Tab-separated table of C-alpha atoms in Angstrom:
chain	number	residue	atom	x	y	z
A	8	MET	CA	-55.120	-53.076	-42.729
A	9	THR	CA	-57.605	-50.386	-43.770
A	10	ALA	CA	-60.700	-49.445	-41.793
A	11	GLU	CA	-63.788	-49.289	-43.991
A	12	PRO	CA	-65.578	-45.925	-44.213
A	13	VAL	CA	-69.078	-45.710	-42.839
A	14	SER	CA	-71.839	-43.925	-44.707
A	15	THR	CA	-73.513	-41.055	-42.891
A	16	ALA	CA	-76.088	-39.909	-45.463
A	17	GLY	CA	-77.346	-42.986	-47.273
A	18	GLN	CA	-74.495	-42.902	-49.774
A	19	PRO	CA	-70.950	-44.176	-49.152
A	20	PRO	CA	-68.697	-41.152	-48.529
A	21	VAL	CA	-65.924	-40.607	-51.050
A	22	PRO	CA	-62.423	-40.546	-49.491
A	23	GLY	CA	-60.603	-37.337	-50.344
A	24	ALA	CA	-63.659	-35.390	-51.552
A	25	GLY	CA	-63.078	-32.973	-48.665
A	26	ALA	CA	-60.021	-32.302	-46.532
A	27	VAL	CA	-57.588	-35.142	-45.797
A	28	ALA	CA	-55.897	-35.436	-42.397
A	29	LEU	CA	-52.740	-37.479	-41.707
A	30	VAL	CA	-52.672	-38.514	-38.036
A	31	GLU	CA	-50.374	-40.747	-36.026
A	32	SER	CA	-51.536	-40.276	-32.445
A	33	PRO	CA	-54.811	-40.009	-30.509
A	34	VAL	CA	-54.107	-36.366	-29.612
A	35	GLN	CA	-53.596	-35.450	-33.261
A	36	LEU	CA	-56.924	-37.027	-34.185
A	37	LEU	CA	-58.654	-35.214	-31.325
A	38	ASN	CA	-57.323	-31.896	-32.603
A	39	VAL	CA	-58.367	-32.732	-36.161
A	40	LEU	CA	-61.919	-33.247	-34.864
A	41	GLU	CA	-61.695	-29.927	-33.028
A	42	TRP	CA	-60.563	-28.252	-36.261
A	43	ALA	CA	-63.340	-29.858	-38.285
A	44	HIS	CA	-65.904	-28.789	-35.676
A	45	ILE	CA	-65.320	-25.093	-36.381
A	46	HIS	CA	-64.207	-25.275	-40.041
A	47	PRO	CA	-64.918	-22.874	-41.687
A	48	PRO	CA	-64.285	-19.972	-40.994
A	49	THR	CA	-60.589	-19.381	-40.498
A	50	VAL	CA	-58.693	-16.355	-39.210
A	51	PRO	CA	-55.625	-15.291	-41.210
A	52	ALA	CA	-52.645	-13.710	-39.514
A	53	ASP	CA	-52.379	-9.940	-40.003
A	54	PRO	CA	-50.152	-8.610	-42.807
A	55	ALA	CA	-47.278	-7.927	-40.404
A	56	GLY	CA	-47.312	-11.563	-39.340
A	57	ARG	CA	-47.984	-10.763	-35.684
A	58	ALA	CA	-49.264	-13.520	-33.409
A	59	GLY	CA	-52.535	-13.307	-31.555
A	60	ALA	CA	-55.207	-13.757	-34.215
A	61	ASP	CA	-58.268	-15.124	-32.441
A	62	ALA	CA	-61.052	-17.471	-33.454
A	63	SER	CA	-63.642	-15.007	-32.130
A	64	ALA	CA	-62.573	-12.334	-34.644
A	65	PRO	CA	-64.626	-11.818	-37.852
A	66	ALA	CA	-63.760	-14.234	-40.627
A	67	ALA	CA	-61.738	-12.762	-43.490
A	68	VAL	CA	-61.994	-15.659	-45.913
A	69	SER	CA	-64.735	-17.619	-47.627
A	70	ASP	CA	-67.234	-19.508	-45.481
A	71	GLU	CA	-67.929	-22.015	-48.263
A	72	PRO	CA	-68.573	-25.512	-46.846
A	73	ALA	CA	-66.075	-28.275	-47.430
A	74	ALA	CA	-66.413	-30.136	-50.737
A	75	GLY	CA	-67.064	-33.433	-48.998
A	76	PRO	CA	-66.495	-35.393	-45.789
A	77	LEU	CA	-63.248	-35.196	-43.908
A	78	THR	CA	-60.982	-38.177	-44.636
A	79	VAL	CA	-58.822	-39.246	-41.698
A	80	VAL	CA	-55.779	-41.295	-42.685
A	81	VAL	CA	-54.437	-43.084	-39.612
A	82	LEU	CA	-50.735	-43.920	-39.947
A	83	SER	CA	-50.798	-46.397	-37.117
A	84	PRO	CA	-48.070	-46.443	-34.472
A	85	VAL	CA	-46.684	-49.711	-33.134
A	86	ASP	CA	-47.257	-49.462	-29.379
A	87	PRO	CA	-50.512	-51.093	-28.196
A	88	THR	CA	-51.706	-48.244	-25.969
A	89	SER	CA	-51.553	-45.675	-28.759
A	90	ARG	CA	-53.224	-48.073	-31.180
A	91	GLY	CA	-56.034	-48.738	-28.732
A	92	GLN	CA	-56.673	-45.045	-28.145
A	93	LEU	CA	-56.547	-44.371	-31.882
A	94	ARG	CA	-59.171	-47.029	-32.560
A	95	ARG	CA	-61.464	-45.409	-29.994
A	96	MET	CA	-60.824	-41.988	-31.523
A	97	ALA	CA	-61.522	-43.428	-34.996
A	98	GLU	CA	-64.964	-44.507	-33.765
A	99	LEU	CA	-65.653	-40.969	-32.576
A	100	ALA	CA	-64.455	-39.595	-35.919
A	101	ARG	CA	-66.877	-41.855	-37.808
A	102	ASP	CA	-69.675	-40.710	-35.502
A	103	GLU	CA	-68.873	-37.157	-36.655
A	104	GLY	CA	-69.222	-38.160	-40.315
A	105	ALA	CA	-65.546	-38.600	-41.192
A	106	VAL	CA	-64.167	-41.310	-43.458
A	107	VAL	CA	-61.436	-43.243	-41.633
A	108	ARG	CA	-58.699	-45.204	-43.415
A	109	TRP	CA	-56.209	-47.182	-41.342
A	110	PHE	CA	-52.691	-47.971	-42.599
A	111	GLU	CA	-49.979	-50.171	-41.089
A	112	ALA	CA	-47.048	-48.066	-42.271
A	113	ARG	CA	-44.717	-49.161	-39.476
A	114	GLY	CA	-43.470	-52.419	-38.070
A	115	THR	CA	-43.692	-54.418	-41.304
A	116	ARG	CA	-41.256	-54.738	-44.173
A	117	GLY	CA	-42.347	-52.558	-47.045
A	118	GLY	CA	-45.107	-50.929	-44.978
A	119	LEU	CA	-44.004	-47.396	-45.835
A	120	LEU	CA	-43.780	-48.135	-49.564
A	121	ARG	CA	-47.186	-49.841	-49.659
A	122	THR	CA	-48.721	-46.951	-47.740
A	123	ALA	CA	-47.186	-44.346	-50.051
A	124	LEU	CA	-48.385	-46.177	-53.172
A	125	SER	CA	-51.877	-46.602	-51.766
A	126	LEU	CA	-52.171	-42.969	-50.661
A	127	ALA	CA	-50.593	-41.383	-53.748
A	128	PRO	CA	-53.858	-40.913	-55.735
A	129	LEU	CA	-55.649	-39.500	-52.688
A	130	LEU	CA	-52.862	-37.088	-51.751
A	131	PHE	CA	-52.301	-35.970	-55.333
A	132	ARG	CA	-55.890	-34.765	-55.786
A	133	VAL	CA	-56.714	-33.395	-52.309
A	134	ARG	CA	-57.075	-29.620	-52.063
A	135	HIS	CA	-56.764	-29.242	-48.279
A	136	LEU	CA	-54.296	-31.302	-46.251
A	137	VAL	CA	-54.295	-31.403	-42.440
A	138	ILE	CA	-51.307	-32.836	-40.577
A	139	GLY	CA	-50.665	-33.445	-36.906
A	140	ASP	CA	-46.898	-33.866	-36.759
A	141	PRO	CA	-44.622	-31.971	-39.147
A	142	PHE	CA	-41.632	-33.626	-37.442
A	143	SER	CA	-42.803	-37.109	-38.441
A	144	ARG	CA	-40.505	-38.777	-40.962
A	145	LEU	CA	-43.470	-40.675	-42.315
A	146	VAL	CA	-45.394	-37.460	-42.969
A	147	GLN	CA	-42.283	-35.837	-44.457
A	148	VAL	CA	-41.934	-38.731	-46.917
A	149	LEU	CA	-45.616	-38.450	-47.940
A	150	LEU	CA	-45.709	-34.647	-48.320
A	151	PRO	CA	-44.056	-34.575	-51.786
A	152	LEU	CA	-47.025	-36.610	-53.078
A	153	CYS	CA	-49.411	-33.804	-52.148
A	154	ARG	CA	-50.178	-30.761	-54.312
A	155	ALA	CA	-52.666	-29.151	-51.935
A	156	ARG	CA	-52.539	-25.370	-51.770
A	157	GLU	CA	-54.348	-25.313	-48.435
A	158	LEU	CA	-52.481	-26.853	-45.491
A	159	THR	CA	-53.404	-26.920	-41.816
A	160	VAL	CA	-51.136	-27.983	-38.982
A	161	VAL	CA	-52.951	-29.047	-35.813
A	162	ASP	CA	-51.337	-29.566	-32.442
A	163	ASP	CA	-49.223	-32.593	-31.683
A	164	GLY	CA	-48.667	-31.298	-28.183
A	165	THR	CA	-45.793	-28.995	-27.326
A	166	ALA	CA	-44.124	-29.793	-30.665
A	167	THR	CA	-46.211	-26.982	-32.169
A	168	MET	CA	-44.151	-24.417	-30.275
A	169	GLU	CA	-40.962	-25.835	-31.792
A	170	PHE	CA	-42.454	-26.095	-35.254
A	171	THR	CA	-43.286	-22.404	-35.541
A	172	GLU	CA	-39.908	-21.407	-34.093
A	173	ILE	CA	-38.071	-23.585	-36.622
A	174	LEU	CA	-40.061	-22.154	-39.537
A	175	ALA	CA	-39.221	-18.641	-38.364
A	176	THR	CA	-35.482	-19.348	-37.978
A	177	GLY	CA	-35.004	-21.778	-40.877
A	178	GLY	CA	-33.715	-24.658	-38.740
A	179	ARG	CA	-34.102	-28.404	-39.194
A	180	LEU	CA	-37.435	-30.061	-38.386
A	181	VAL	CA	-36.047	-31.999	-35.393
A	182	ARG	CA	-37.631	-32.254	-31.927
A	183	TRP	CA	-35.853	-30.632	-28.975
A	184	HIS	CA	-35.014	-33.882	-27.176
A	185	ARG	CA	-33.164	-35.119	-30.286
A	186	SER	CA	-31.472	-31.896	-31.368
A	187	GLY	CA	-28.357	-32.400	-29.266
A	188	ARG	CA	-27.607	-35.908	-30.520
A	189	ARG	CA	-25.128	-36.930	-33.199
A	190	ARG	CA	-26.740	-37.381	-36.610
A	191	SER	CA	-26.731	-40.908	-37.977
A	192	PRO	CA	-26.496	-41.822	-41.694
A	193	LEU	CA	-30.260	-42.440	-41.573
A	194	ASP	CA	-30.805	-38.939	-40.157
A	195	ALA	CA	-28.771	-37.495	-43.003
A	196	ALA	CA	-30.779	-39.455	-45.575
A	197	PHE	CA	-34.087	-38.214	-44.175
A	198	GLY	CA	-32.679	-34.687	-44.074
A	199	ILE	CA	-33.664	-34.318	-47.746
A	200	PHE	CA	-37.328	-34.976	-46.919
A	201	SER	CA	-37.119	-32.768	-43.822
A	202	SER	CA	-35.870	-29.804	-45.842
A	203	ALA	CA	-38.549	-30.340	-48.482
A	204	ALA	CA	-41.237	-30.567	-45.772
A	205	ARG	CA	-40.117	-27.302	-44.206
A	206	ARG	CA	-40.446	-25.576	-47.584
A	207	ARG	CA	-43.898	-27.075	-48.207
A	208	LEU	CA	-45.092	-25.940	-44.772
A	209	THR	CA	-43.832	-22.398	-45.211
A	210	PRO	CA	-46.549	-19.989	-46.437
A	211	GLY	CA	-46.094	-18.695	-49.973
A	212	LYS	CA	-47.909	-16.918	-52.793
A	213	ARG	CA	-49.515	-20.133	-54.021
A	214	ARG	CA	-49.742	-21.911	-50.679
A	215	HIS	CA	-51.915	-20.998	-47.690
A	216	VAL	CA	-50.768	-22.491	-44.376
A	217	GLU	CA	-52.900	-22.384	-41.245
A	218	LEU	CA	-51.987	-23.197	-37.655
A	219	PHE	CA	-54.783	-24.527	-35.429
A	220	SER	CA	-53.439	-24.568	-31.905
A	221	ALA	CA	-54.159	-24.387	-28.185
A	222	MET	CA	-50.463	-23.789	-27.504
A	223	PRO	CA	-48.697	-20.420	-27.063
A	224	ALA	CA	-47.061	-20.705	-30.469
A	225	THR	CA	-46.054	-17.678	-32.538
A	226	PRO	CA	-46.677	-18.297	-36.245
A	227	PRO	CA	-44.191	-16.934	-38.780
A	228	PRO	CA	-45.246	-14.094	-41.108
A	229	GLY	CA	-48.011	-15.081	-43.503
A	230	MET	CA	-49.270	-18.093	-41.535
A	231	ALA	CA	-52.936	-17.985	-40.499
A	232	LEU	CA	-53.670	-18.658	-36.842
A	233	ARG	CA	-56.791	-20.093	-35.290
A	234	THR	CA	-57.122	-20.807	-31.588
A	235	ASN	CA	-58.293	-24.250	-30.481
A	236	ARG	CA	-60.625	-23.754	-27.525
A	237	PHE	CA	-61.774	-27.399	-27.381
A	238	ALA	CA	-65.293	-26.468	-28.409
A	239	TRP	CA	-66.033	-29.965	-29.748
A	240	THR	CA	-64.805	-31.664	-26.556
A	241	ARG	CA	-66.860	-29.357	-24.336
A	242	SER	CA	-69.985	-29.819	-26.438
A	243	ARG	CA	-69.608	-33.597	-26.732
A	244	PHE	CA	-68.634	-34.565	-23.163
A	245	GLY	CA	-69.298	-33.524	-19.588
A	246	PRO	CA	-69.278	-31.533	-17.485
A	247	PRO	CA	-67.548	-34.116	-15.279
A	248	ARG	CA	-68.244	-35.161	-11.741
A	249	THR	CA	-65.382	-33.901	-9.557
A	250	LEU	CA	-63.822	-35.784	-6.664
A	251	THR	CA	-62.431	-34.246	-3.485
A	252	SER	CA	-59.087	-35.988	-4.038
A	253	THR	CA	-56.044	-35.030	-6.145
A	254	ASP	CA	-54.991	-36.676	-9.418
A	255	LEU	CA	-51.441	-36.760	-10.793
A	256	ILE	CA	-50.697	-36.814	-14.523
A	257	GLY	CA	-47.640	-38.818	-15.562
A	258	THR	CA	-45.039	-38.019	-18.190
A	259	SER	CA	-42.867	-39.978	-20.613
A	260	LEU	CA	-39.763	-37.848	-19.927
A	261	VAL	CA	-38.098	-40.921	-18.423
A	262	GLU	CA	-38.797	-42.960	-21.536
A	263	THR	CA	-37.357	-40.264	-23.804
A	264	GLY	CA	-34.144	-40.214	-21.745
A	265	VAL	CA	-34.630	-36.695	-20.359
A	266	VAL	CA	-35.376	-37.384	-16.667
A	267	ASP	CA	-33.567	-39.868	-14.452
A	268	PRO	CA	-35.927	-42.732	-13.453
A	269	GLU	CA	-34.876	-42.803	-9.783
A	270	ARG	CA	-35.337	-39.045	-9.474
A	271	TYR	CA	-38.738	-39.323	-11.099
A	272	LEU	CA	-39.869	-42.047	-8.717
A	273	ALA	CA	-38.765	-39.977	-5.719
A	274	VAL	CA	-40.576	-36.879	-6.991
A	275	VAL	CA	-43.824	-38.754	-7.678
A	276	ARG	CA	-43.686	-40.301	-4.202
A	277	SER	CA	-43.141	-36.879	-2.624
A	278	LEU	CA	-45.966	-35.273	-4.625
A	279	ALA	CA	-48.395	-38.055	-3.715
A	280	GLU	CA	-47.614	-37.691	-0.015
A	281	ARG	CA	-47.651	-33.878	0.018
A	282	HIS	CA	-50.815	-33.379	-2.005
A	283	GLY	CA	-52.746	-36.505	-1.058
A	284	ALA	CA	-52.870	-37.772	-4.634
A	285	LYS	CA	-54.785	-41.007	-5.143
A	286	ARG	CA	-54.627	-41.672	-8.888
A	287	TYR	CA	-51.837	-41.504	-11.469
A	288	PHE	CA	-52.936	-41.020	-15.086
A	289	ALA	CA	-50.220	-42.681	-17.147
A	290	HIS	CA	-48.906	-41.250	-20.383
A	291	ARG	CA	-49.523	-43.668	-23.252
A	292	ARG	CA	-45.752	-44.090	-23.777
A	293	GLU	CA	-44.856	-44.898	-20.167
A	294	ALA	CA	-43.212	-48.295	-19.661
A	295	VAL	CA	-45.202	-51.012	-17.913
A	296	ASP	CA	-42.337	-51.911	-15.535
A	297	LYS	CA	-42.007	-48.300	-14.444
A	298	LEU	CA	-45.752	-48.046	-13.767
A	299	HIS	CA	-45.749	-51.263	-11.742
A	300	ARG	CA	-42.940	-49.893	-9.603
A	301	LEU	CA	-44.729	-46.569	-9.137
A	302	ALA	CA	-47.858	-48.369	-7.931
A	303	ALA	CA	-45.905	-50.587	-5.537
A	304	GLU	CA	-43.772	-47.819	-4.018
A	305	THR	CA	-46.234	-44.917	-3.915
A	306	GLY	CA	-49.611	-46.590	-3.409
A	307	LEU	CA	-51.066	-44.649	-6.335
A	308	GLU	CA	-53.773	-46.216	-8.466
A	309	ILE	CA	-52.423	-46.365	-12.014
A	310	VAL	CA	-54.984	-45.368	-14.642
A	311	ARG	CA	-54.307	-46.143	-18.312
A	312	PRO	CA	-56.646	-43.800	-20.212
A	313	ASP	CA	-58.475	-45.270	-23.209
A	314	LEU	CA	-58.764	-41.826	-24.838
A	315	PRO	CA	-56.741	-38.588	-24.784
A	316	LEU	CA	-56.705	-37.099	-21.306
A	317	GLU	CA	-58.768	-34.075	-22.345
A	318	LEU	CA	-61.683	-36.400	-23.130
A	319	VAL	CA	-61.128	-38.628	-20.095
A	320	ALA	CA	-61.073	-35.610	-17.789
A	321	ARG	CA	-64.110	-34.090	-19.433
A	322	ARG	CA	-66.076	-37.326	-19.064
A	323	GLY	CA	-64.993	-37.636	-15.426
A	324	PRO	CA	-64.812	-38.325	-12.658
A	325	ILE	CA	-61.743	-36.158	-12.144
A	326	GLY	CA	-59.983	-34.880	-9.036
A	327	ARG	CA	-60.712	-31.370	-7.867
A	328	THR	CA	-56.962	-30.740	-8.097
A	329	VAL	CA	-54.841	-32.090	-10.941
A	330	LEU	CA	-51.021	-32.058	-10.761
A	331	SER	CA	-49.047	-32.158	-14.012
A	332	PHE	CA	-45.427	-32.078	-15.098
A	333	PRO	CA	-44.659	-29.769	-18.040
A	334	SER	CA	-46.574	-31.152	-21.006
A	335	THR	CA	-49.330	-30.349	-23.434
A	336	VAL	CA	-52.083	-30.828	-20.862
A	337	VAL	CA	-51.069	-27.788	-18.786
A	338	HIS	CA	-52.348	-25.784	-21.772
A	339	THR	CA	-55.226	-27.988	-22.943
A	340	LEU	CA	-56.885	-29.081	-19.676
A	341	PRO	CA	-57.624	-25.501	-18.537
A	342	LEU	CA	-59.558	-25.081	-21.808
A	343	ALA	CA	-61.307	-28.461	-21.758
A	344	LEU	CA	-62.192	-28.141	-18.050
A	345	GLY	CA	-63.061	-24.452	-18.046
A	346	GLY	CA	-65.933	-23.654	-15.686
A	347	THR	CA	-65.836	-27.023	-13.899
A	348	GLY	CA	-63.968	-25.839	-10.792
A	349	VAL	CA	-61.047	-28.232	-11.383
A	350	ARG	CA	-57.704	-26.659	-10.471
A	351	ILE	CA	-54.628	-27.477	-12.581
A	352	VAL	CA	-51.280	-27.261	-10.765
A	353	VAL	CA	-47.935	-27.392	-12.590
A	354	VAL	CA	-44.846	-29.243	-11.335
A	355	ASP	CA	-41.543	-27.664	-12.337
A	356	ILE	CA	-38.652	-29.833	-13.527
A	357	ASP	CA	-35.452	-29.353	-11.525
A	358	GLU	CA	-32.211	-29.422	-13.512
A	359	GLU	CA	-30.877	-32.061	-11.114
A	360	TRP	CA	-33.514	-34.510	-12.364
A	361	LEU	CA	-32.145	-34.498	-15.907
A	362	THR	CA	-29.938	-37.244	-17.299
A	363	ALA	CA	-26.502	-36.653	-18.794
A	364	ALA	CA	-27.965	-37.532	-22.190
A	365	ALA	CA	-30.655	-34.830	-22.028
A	366	SER	CA	-30.539	-32.150	-24.709
A	367	PRO	CA	-28.973	-28.840	-23.657
A	368	ARG	CA	-32.350	-27.252	-24.471
A	369	ALA	CA	-34.331	-29.598	-22.221
A	370	HIS	CA	-34.598	-27.546	-19.046
A	371	THR	CA	-35.246	-24.260	-20.845
A	372	PHE	CA	-37.945	-25.792	-23.031
A	373	LEU	CA	-39.724	-27.573	-20.163
A	374	THR	CA	-39.562	-24.502	-17.936
A	375	GLY	CA	-41.019	-22.395	-20.737
A	376	ILE	CA	-44.030	-24.708	-21.032
A	377	ASN	CA	-44.917	-24.223	-17.368
A	378	HIS	CA	-44.231	-20.490	-17.294
A	379	SER	CA	-46.423	-19.855	-20.323
A	380	ALA	CA	-49.236	-21.967	-18.797
A	381	ARG	CA	-49.091	-19.898	-15.621
A	382	ASP	CA	-49.204	-16.654	-17.582
A	383	LEU	CA	-52.009	-17.703	-19.943
A	384	HIS	CA	-54.201	-19.768	-17.612
A	385	GLY	CA	-53.270	-18.544	-14.145
A	386	LEU	CA	-52.033	-21.938	-12.978
A	387	ALA	CA	-50.264	-22.292	-9.643
A	388	PRO	CA	-46.912	-24.091	-9.189
A	389	ALA	CA	-46.983	-27.203	-7.012
A	390	GLY	CA	-44.678	-25.585	-4.452
A	391	ASP	CA	-47.291	-22.908	-3.719
A	392	VAL	CA	-50.161	-25.287	-3.108
């Protein structure tokens, strides 16, 4: 199924005349809109490849406008919650003048092949490609079809931190929660595409790669860095009405096999009692049965957001205090909610909560997310509040 583009200037926009973005989640599409909001200019990394280039610094490249409208290619996920949020985000993208094309690349026989064949002409001619998840096998399969010399990687949450580390060390493009597992024959087969994707996403003489991120990621030498300050979100929504109560943000760490479900339930119950939390904002990947049990045993009101949490929080109402486990939002909500008086509090993950199947890197990675959020945004740990 393909969503029809909507004209914004009396003439039907031409897909691929400007930048093309491949997105698979609502958060990726949000960050593409943030990138488009301030594009151009861009800020290249310094010659020594040091991190810290800032969007407020003078532009060092051309400020020429894009050749045409942004084309957003939605590679639709299967789960209903993500699909629903993506459809809402697609409406917002059209309102901003983007062309949106929707592809069912998953869940149907031959979906990947049909998608690749349909996108081949578009990808072959595009000059600037924007991607949200370099770890995605679907994106890795499509990358060889693209000859763009300008590439931008926008945040897909905390995966950005891993992506830049892997590029710097030359490792495999595999997420942390999968890195400790035995490789299957399918993993080995996709390894060819993964290696090719890593090469394509590495800056070179004939290839400019930009990172657009709100995360504390350190780009490798030669990669341009631009900071995402959620300027589009702040200009488009809010400021929100704040409530006197506390909100708790859920996580899908149980669903990914990292945190034990019974431990998680006990921790959520304890947090709700200690901090007087009233609402629980569910992650889009959280299982329905788990959420029903949380509601029954903790008394929390379960909220299933219809948009990424940054937009939901900015629209409001939102609690004056927001508790969050280590995740992307401990870095993005302080930016989206800056100046509103909302306090973000981080909840550390105890090693005892982890399952036997959790990656050896799990605790270190999750702890690093919270520590960096405290350092960058001055957030308090839940134990101190």
